Short mmCIF file of N, CA and C in Angstrom, two decimals:
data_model
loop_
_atom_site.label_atom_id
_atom_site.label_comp_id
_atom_site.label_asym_id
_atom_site.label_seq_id
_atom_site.Cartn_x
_atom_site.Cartn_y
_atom_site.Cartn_z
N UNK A 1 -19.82 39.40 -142.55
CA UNK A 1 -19.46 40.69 -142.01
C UNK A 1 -17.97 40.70 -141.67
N UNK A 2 -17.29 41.25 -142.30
CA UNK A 2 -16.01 41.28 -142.03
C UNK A 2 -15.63 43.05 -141.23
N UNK A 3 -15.03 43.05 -140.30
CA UNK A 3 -14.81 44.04 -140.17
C UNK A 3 -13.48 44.45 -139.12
N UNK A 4 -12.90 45.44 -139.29
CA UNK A 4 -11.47 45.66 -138.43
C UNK A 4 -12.11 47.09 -137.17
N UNK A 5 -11.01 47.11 -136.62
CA UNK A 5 -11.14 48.03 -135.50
C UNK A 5 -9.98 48.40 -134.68
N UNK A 6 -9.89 50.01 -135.28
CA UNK A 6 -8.58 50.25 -134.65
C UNK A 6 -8.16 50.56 -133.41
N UNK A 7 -7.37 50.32 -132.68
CA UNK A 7 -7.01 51.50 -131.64
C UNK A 7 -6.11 51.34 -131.16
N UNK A 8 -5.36 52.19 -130.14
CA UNK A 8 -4.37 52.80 -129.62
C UNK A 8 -3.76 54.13 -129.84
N UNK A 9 -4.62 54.99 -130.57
CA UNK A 9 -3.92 56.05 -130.54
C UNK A 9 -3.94 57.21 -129.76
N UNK A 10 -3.87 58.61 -130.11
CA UNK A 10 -4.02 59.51 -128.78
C UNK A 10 -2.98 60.17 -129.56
N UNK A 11 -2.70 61.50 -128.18
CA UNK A 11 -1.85 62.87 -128.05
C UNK A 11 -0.21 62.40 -127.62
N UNK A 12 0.61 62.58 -128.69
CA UNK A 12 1.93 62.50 -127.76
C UNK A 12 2.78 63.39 -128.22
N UNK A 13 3.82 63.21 -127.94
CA UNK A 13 4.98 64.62 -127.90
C UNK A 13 5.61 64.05 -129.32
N UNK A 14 6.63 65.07 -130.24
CA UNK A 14 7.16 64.47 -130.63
C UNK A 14 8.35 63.80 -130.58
N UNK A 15 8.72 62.97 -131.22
CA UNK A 15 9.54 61.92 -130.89
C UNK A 15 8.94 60.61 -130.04
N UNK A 16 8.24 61.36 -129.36
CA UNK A 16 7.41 59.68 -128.74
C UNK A 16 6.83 58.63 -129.78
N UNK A 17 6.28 57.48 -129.10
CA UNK A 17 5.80 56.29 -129.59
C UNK A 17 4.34 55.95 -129.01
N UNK A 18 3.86 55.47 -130.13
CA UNK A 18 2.72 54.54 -129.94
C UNK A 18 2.26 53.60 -130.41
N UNK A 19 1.61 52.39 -130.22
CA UNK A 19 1.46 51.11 -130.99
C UNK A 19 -0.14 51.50 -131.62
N UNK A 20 -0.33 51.25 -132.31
CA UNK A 20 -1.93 51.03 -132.72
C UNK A 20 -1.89 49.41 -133.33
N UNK A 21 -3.31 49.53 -133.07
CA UNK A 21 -3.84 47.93 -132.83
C UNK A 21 -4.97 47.68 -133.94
N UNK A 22 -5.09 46.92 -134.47
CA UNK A 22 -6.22 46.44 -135.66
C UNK A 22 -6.20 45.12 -135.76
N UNK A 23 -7.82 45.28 -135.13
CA UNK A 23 -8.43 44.17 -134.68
C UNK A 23 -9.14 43.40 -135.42
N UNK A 24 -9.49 42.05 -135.62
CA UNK A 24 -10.40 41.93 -136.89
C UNK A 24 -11.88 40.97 -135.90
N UNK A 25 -12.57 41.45 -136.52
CA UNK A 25 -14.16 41.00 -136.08
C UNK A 25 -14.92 39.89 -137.19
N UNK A 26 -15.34 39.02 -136.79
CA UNK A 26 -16.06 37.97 -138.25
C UNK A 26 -14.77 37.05 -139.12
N UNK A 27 -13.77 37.38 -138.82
CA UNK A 27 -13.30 36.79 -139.76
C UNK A 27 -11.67 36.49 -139.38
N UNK A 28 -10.85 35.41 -140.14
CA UNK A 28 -9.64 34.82 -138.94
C UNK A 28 -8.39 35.90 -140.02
N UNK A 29 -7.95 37.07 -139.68
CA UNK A 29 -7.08 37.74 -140.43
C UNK A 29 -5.91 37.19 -140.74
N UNK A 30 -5.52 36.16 -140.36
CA UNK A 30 -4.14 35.12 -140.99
C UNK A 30 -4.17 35.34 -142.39
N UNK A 31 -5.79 34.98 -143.14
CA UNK A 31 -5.55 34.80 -144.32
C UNK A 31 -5.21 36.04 -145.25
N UNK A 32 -5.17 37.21 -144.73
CA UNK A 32 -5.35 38.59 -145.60
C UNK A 32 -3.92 39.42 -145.12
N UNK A 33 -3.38 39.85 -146.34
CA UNK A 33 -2.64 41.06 -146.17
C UNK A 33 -2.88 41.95 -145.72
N UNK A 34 -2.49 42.86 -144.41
CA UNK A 34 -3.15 44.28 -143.90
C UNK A 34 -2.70 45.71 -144.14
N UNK A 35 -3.10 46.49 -144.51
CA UNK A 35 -2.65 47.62 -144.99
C UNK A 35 -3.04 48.46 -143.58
N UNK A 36 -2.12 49.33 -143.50
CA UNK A 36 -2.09 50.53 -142.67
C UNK A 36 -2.25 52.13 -143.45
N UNK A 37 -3.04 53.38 -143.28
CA UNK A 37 -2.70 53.94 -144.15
C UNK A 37 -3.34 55.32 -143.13
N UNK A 38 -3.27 56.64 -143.27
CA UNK A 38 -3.90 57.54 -142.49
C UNK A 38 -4.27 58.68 -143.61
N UNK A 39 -4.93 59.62 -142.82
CA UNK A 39 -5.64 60.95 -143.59
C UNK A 39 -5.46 62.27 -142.56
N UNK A 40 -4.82 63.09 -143.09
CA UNK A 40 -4.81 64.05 -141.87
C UNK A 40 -6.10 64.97 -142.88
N UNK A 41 -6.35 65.67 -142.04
CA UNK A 41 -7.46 66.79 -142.98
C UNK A 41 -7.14 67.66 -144.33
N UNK A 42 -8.04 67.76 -144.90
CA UNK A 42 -8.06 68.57 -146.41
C UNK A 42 -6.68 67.37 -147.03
N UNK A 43 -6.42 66.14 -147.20
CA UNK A 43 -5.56 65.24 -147.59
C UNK A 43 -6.22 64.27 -148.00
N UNK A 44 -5.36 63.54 -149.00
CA UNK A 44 -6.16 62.41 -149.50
C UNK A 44 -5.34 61.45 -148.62
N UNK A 45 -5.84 59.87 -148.08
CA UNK A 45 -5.59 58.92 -148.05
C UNK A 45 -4.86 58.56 -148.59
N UNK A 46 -3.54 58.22 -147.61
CA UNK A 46 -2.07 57.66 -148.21
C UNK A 46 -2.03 56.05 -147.30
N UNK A 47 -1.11 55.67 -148.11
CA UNK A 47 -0.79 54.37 -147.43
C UNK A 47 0.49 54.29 -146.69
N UNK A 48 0.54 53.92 -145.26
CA UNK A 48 1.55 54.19 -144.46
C UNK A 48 2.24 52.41 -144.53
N UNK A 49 1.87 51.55 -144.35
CA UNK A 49 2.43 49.96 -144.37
C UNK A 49 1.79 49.11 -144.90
N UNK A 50 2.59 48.10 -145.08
CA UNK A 50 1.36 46.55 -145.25
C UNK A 50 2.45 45.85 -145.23
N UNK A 51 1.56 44.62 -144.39
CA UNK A 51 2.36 43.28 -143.85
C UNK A 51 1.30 42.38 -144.78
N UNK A 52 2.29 41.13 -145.23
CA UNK A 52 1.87 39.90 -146.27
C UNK A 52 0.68 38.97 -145.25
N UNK A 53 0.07 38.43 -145.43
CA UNK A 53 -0.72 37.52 -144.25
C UNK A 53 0.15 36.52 -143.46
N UNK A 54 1.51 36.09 -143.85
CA UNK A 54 2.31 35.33 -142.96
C UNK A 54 3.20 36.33 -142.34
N UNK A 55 3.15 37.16 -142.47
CA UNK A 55 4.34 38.28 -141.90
C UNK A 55 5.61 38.40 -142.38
N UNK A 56 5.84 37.95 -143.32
CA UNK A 56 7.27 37.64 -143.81
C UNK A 56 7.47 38.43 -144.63
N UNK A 57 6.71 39.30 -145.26
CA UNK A 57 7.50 40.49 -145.99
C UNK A 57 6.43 41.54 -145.42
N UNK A 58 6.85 43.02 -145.78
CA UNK A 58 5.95 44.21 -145.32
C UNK A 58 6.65 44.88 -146.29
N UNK A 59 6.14 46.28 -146.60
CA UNK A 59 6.41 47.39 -147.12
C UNK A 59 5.67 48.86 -146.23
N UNK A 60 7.06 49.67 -146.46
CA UNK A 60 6.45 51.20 -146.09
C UNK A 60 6.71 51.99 -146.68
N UNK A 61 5.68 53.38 -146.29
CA UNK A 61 6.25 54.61 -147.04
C UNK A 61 7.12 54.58 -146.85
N UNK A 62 8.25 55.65 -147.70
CA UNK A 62 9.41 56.32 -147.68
C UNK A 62 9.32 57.41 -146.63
N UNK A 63 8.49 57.77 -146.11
CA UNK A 63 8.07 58.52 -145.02
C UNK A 63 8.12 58.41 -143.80
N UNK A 64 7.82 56.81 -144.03
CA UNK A 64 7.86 56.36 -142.41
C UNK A 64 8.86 54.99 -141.97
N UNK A 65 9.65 55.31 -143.24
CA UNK A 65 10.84 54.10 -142.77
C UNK A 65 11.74 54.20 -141.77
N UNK A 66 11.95 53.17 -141.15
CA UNK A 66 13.05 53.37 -140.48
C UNK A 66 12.53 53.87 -138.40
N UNK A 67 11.25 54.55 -138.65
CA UNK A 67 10.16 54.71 -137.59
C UNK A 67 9.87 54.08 -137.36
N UNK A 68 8.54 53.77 -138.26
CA UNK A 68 7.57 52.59 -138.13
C UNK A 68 7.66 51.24 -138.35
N UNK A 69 7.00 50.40 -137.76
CA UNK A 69 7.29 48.63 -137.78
C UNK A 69 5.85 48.05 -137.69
N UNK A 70 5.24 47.21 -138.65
CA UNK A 70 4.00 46.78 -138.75
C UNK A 70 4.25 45.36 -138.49
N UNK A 71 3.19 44.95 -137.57
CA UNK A 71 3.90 43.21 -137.03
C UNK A 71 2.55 42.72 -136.80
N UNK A 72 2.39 41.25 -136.98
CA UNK A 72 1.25 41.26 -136.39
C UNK A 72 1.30 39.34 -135.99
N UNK A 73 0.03 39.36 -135.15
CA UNK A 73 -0.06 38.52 -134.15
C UNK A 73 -1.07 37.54 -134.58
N UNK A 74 -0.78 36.43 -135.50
CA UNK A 74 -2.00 36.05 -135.82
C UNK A 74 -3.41 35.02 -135.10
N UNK A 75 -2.19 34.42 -133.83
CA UNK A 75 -2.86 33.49 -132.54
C UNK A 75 -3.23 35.05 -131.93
N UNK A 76 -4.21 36.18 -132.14
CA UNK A 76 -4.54 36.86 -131.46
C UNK A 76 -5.61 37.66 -132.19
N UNK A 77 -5.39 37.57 -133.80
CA UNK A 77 -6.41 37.90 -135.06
C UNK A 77 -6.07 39.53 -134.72
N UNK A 78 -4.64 39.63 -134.56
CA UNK A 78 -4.50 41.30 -134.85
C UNK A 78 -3.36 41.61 -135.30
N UNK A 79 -3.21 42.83 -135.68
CA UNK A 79 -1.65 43.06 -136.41
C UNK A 79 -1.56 44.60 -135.51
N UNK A 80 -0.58 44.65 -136.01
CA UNK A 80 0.13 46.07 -135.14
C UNK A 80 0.89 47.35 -135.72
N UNK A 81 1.21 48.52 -135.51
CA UNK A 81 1.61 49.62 -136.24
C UNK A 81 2.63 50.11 -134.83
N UNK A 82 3.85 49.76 -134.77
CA UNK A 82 4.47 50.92 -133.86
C UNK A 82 5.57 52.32 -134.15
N UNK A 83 4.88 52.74 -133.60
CA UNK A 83 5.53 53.94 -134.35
C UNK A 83 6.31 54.52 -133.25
N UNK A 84 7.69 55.21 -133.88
CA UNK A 84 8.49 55.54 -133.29
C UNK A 84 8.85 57.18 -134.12
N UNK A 85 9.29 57.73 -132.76
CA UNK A 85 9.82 59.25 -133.69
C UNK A 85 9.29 59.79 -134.32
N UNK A 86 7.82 60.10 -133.62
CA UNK A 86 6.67 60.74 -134.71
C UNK A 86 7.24 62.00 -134.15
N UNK A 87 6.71 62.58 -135.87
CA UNK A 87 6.79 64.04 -135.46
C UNK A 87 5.15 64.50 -136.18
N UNK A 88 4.98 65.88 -135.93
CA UNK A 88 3.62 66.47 -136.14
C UNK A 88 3.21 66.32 -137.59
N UNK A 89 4.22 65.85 -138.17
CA UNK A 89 3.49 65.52 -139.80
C UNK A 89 2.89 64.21 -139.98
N UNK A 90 2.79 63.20 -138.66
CA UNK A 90 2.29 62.39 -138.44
C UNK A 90 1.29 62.28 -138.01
N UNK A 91 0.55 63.32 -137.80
CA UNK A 91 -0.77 63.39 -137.09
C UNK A 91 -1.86 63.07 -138.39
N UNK A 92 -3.29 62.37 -137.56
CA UNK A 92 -3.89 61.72 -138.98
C UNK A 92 -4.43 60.93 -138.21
N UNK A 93 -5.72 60.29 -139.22
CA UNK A 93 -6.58 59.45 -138.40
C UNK A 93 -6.49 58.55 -139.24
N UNK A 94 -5.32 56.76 -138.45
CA UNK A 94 -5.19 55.93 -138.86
C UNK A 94 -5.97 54.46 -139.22
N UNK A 95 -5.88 53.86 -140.16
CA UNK A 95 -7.05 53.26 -140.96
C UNK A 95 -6.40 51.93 -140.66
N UNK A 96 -6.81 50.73 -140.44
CA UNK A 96 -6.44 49.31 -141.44
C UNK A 96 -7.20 49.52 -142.46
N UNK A 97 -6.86 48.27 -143.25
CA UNK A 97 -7.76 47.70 -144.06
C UNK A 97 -7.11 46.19 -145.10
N UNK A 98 -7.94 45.87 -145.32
CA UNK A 98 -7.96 44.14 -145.70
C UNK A 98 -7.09 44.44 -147.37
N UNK A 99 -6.25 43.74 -147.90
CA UNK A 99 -5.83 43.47 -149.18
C UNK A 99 -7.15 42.38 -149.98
N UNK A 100 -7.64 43.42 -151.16
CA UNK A 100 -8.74 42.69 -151.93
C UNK A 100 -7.78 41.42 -152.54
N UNK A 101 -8.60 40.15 -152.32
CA UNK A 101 -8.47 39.27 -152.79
C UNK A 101 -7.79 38.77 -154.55
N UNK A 102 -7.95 40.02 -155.34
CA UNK A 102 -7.67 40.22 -156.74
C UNK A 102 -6.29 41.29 -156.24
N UNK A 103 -5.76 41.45 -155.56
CA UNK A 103 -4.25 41.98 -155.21
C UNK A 103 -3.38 40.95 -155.03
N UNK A 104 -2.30 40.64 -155.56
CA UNK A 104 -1.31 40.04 -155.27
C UNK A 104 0.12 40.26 -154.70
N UNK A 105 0.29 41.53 -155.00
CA UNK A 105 0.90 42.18 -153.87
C UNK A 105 1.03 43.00 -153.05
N UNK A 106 1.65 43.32 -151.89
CA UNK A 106 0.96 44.03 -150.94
C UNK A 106 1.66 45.41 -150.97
N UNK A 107 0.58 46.11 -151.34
CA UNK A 107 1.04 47.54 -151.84
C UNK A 107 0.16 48.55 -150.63
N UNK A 108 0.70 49.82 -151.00
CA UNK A 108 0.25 51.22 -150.81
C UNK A 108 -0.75 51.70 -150.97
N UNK A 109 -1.51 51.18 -152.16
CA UNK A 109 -2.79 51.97 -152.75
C UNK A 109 -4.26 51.52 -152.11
N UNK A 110 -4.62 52.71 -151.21
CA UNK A 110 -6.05 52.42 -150.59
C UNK A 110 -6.83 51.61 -151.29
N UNK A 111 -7.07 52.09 -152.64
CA UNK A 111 -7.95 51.57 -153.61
C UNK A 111 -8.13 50.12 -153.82
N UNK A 112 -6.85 49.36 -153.34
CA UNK A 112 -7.04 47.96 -153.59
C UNK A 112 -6.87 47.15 -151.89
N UNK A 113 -7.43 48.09 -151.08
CA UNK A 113 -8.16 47.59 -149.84
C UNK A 113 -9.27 47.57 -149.24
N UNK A 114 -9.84 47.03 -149.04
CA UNK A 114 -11.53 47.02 -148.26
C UNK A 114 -11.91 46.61 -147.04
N UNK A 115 -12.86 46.65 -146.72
CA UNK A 115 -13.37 46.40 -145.01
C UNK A 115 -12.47 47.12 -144.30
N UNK A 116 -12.53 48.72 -144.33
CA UNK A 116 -11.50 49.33 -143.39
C UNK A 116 -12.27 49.80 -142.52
N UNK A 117 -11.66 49.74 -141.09
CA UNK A 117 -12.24 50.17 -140.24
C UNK A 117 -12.30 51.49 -139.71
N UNK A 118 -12.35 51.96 -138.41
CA UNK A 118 -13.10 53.12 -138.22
C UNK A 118 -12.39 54.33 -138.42
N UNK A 119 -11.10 54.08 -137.69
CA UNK A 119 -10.03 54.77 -137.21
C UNK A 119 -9.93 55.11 -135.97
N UNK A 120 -8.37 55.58 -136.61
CA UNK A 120 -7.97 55.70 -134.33
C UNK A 120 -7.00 57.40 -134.32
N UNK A 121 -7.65 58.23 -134.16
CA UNK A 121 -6.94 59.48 -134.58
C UNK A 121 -4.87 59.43 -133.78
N UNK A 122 -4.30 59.95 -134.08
CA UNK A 122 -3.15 59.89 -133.58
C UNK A 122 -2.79 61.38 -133.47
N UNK A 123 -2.36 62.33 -132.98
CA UNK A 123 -1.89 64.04 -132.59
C UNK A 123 -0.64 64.09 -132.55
N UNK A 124 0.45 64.45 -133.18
CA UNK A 124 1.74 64.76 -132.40
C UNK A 124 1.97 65.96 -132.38
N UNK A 125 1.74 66.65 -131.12
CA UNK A 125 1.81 68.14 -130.89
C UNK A 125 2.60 67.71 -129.66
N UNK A 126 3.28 68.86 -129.93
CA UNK A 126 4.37 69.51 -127.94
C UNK A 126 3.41 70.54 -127.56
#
């Protein structure tokens, strides 16, 4: 049973910050690349980050560069999303999820992630 679990998110203003948290359950997440990715409604599933399983490289949207910072903690079996300078096009209910084993690099595309967890909605309204 492998499974993640997000949270930290919530209502904030824009320009504020929040960290979200993805947790992993059953299994030691050192070994897996983690993808970050959200869905706001009537939208398809985009991919917002992904950090390598040692942390030493990441990639982000073009969307959320320069904002966002994906880090993660592996003496703690979690990784992290902080986001900075959201504005309301950021609102969306944010996902992890695991890099399939047949990926070699750590990309964008939902499709080549699995065991995602629940989500953690995020709002940026004033």
């Amino acid at each position: 049973q492998l499974q993640l679990v997000e949270s930290g998110g919530g209502l904030v203003q824009p320009g504020g910050s929040l960290r979200l948290s993805c947790a992993a359950s059953g299994f030691t997440l050192n070994y897996y690349a983690i993808g970050w990715f959200r869905q706001a409604p009537g939208k398809e599933r985009e991919g917002v980050s992904c950090i390598s399983r040692s942390g030493g490289s990441t990639n982000y949207a073009d969307s959320v560069k320069g904002r966002f910072t994906v880090d993660r903690d592996n003496a703690k079996n979690t990784v992290y999303l902080q986001m900075n300078s959201l504005k309301p096009e950021d609102t969306a209910v944010y996902y992890c999820a695991v890099l399939n084993l047949l990926s070699r690099l750590c990309v964008l595309s939902p499709g080549s992630f699995g065991s995602w967890g629940q989500g953690t909605q995020v709002t940026v309204s004033s």
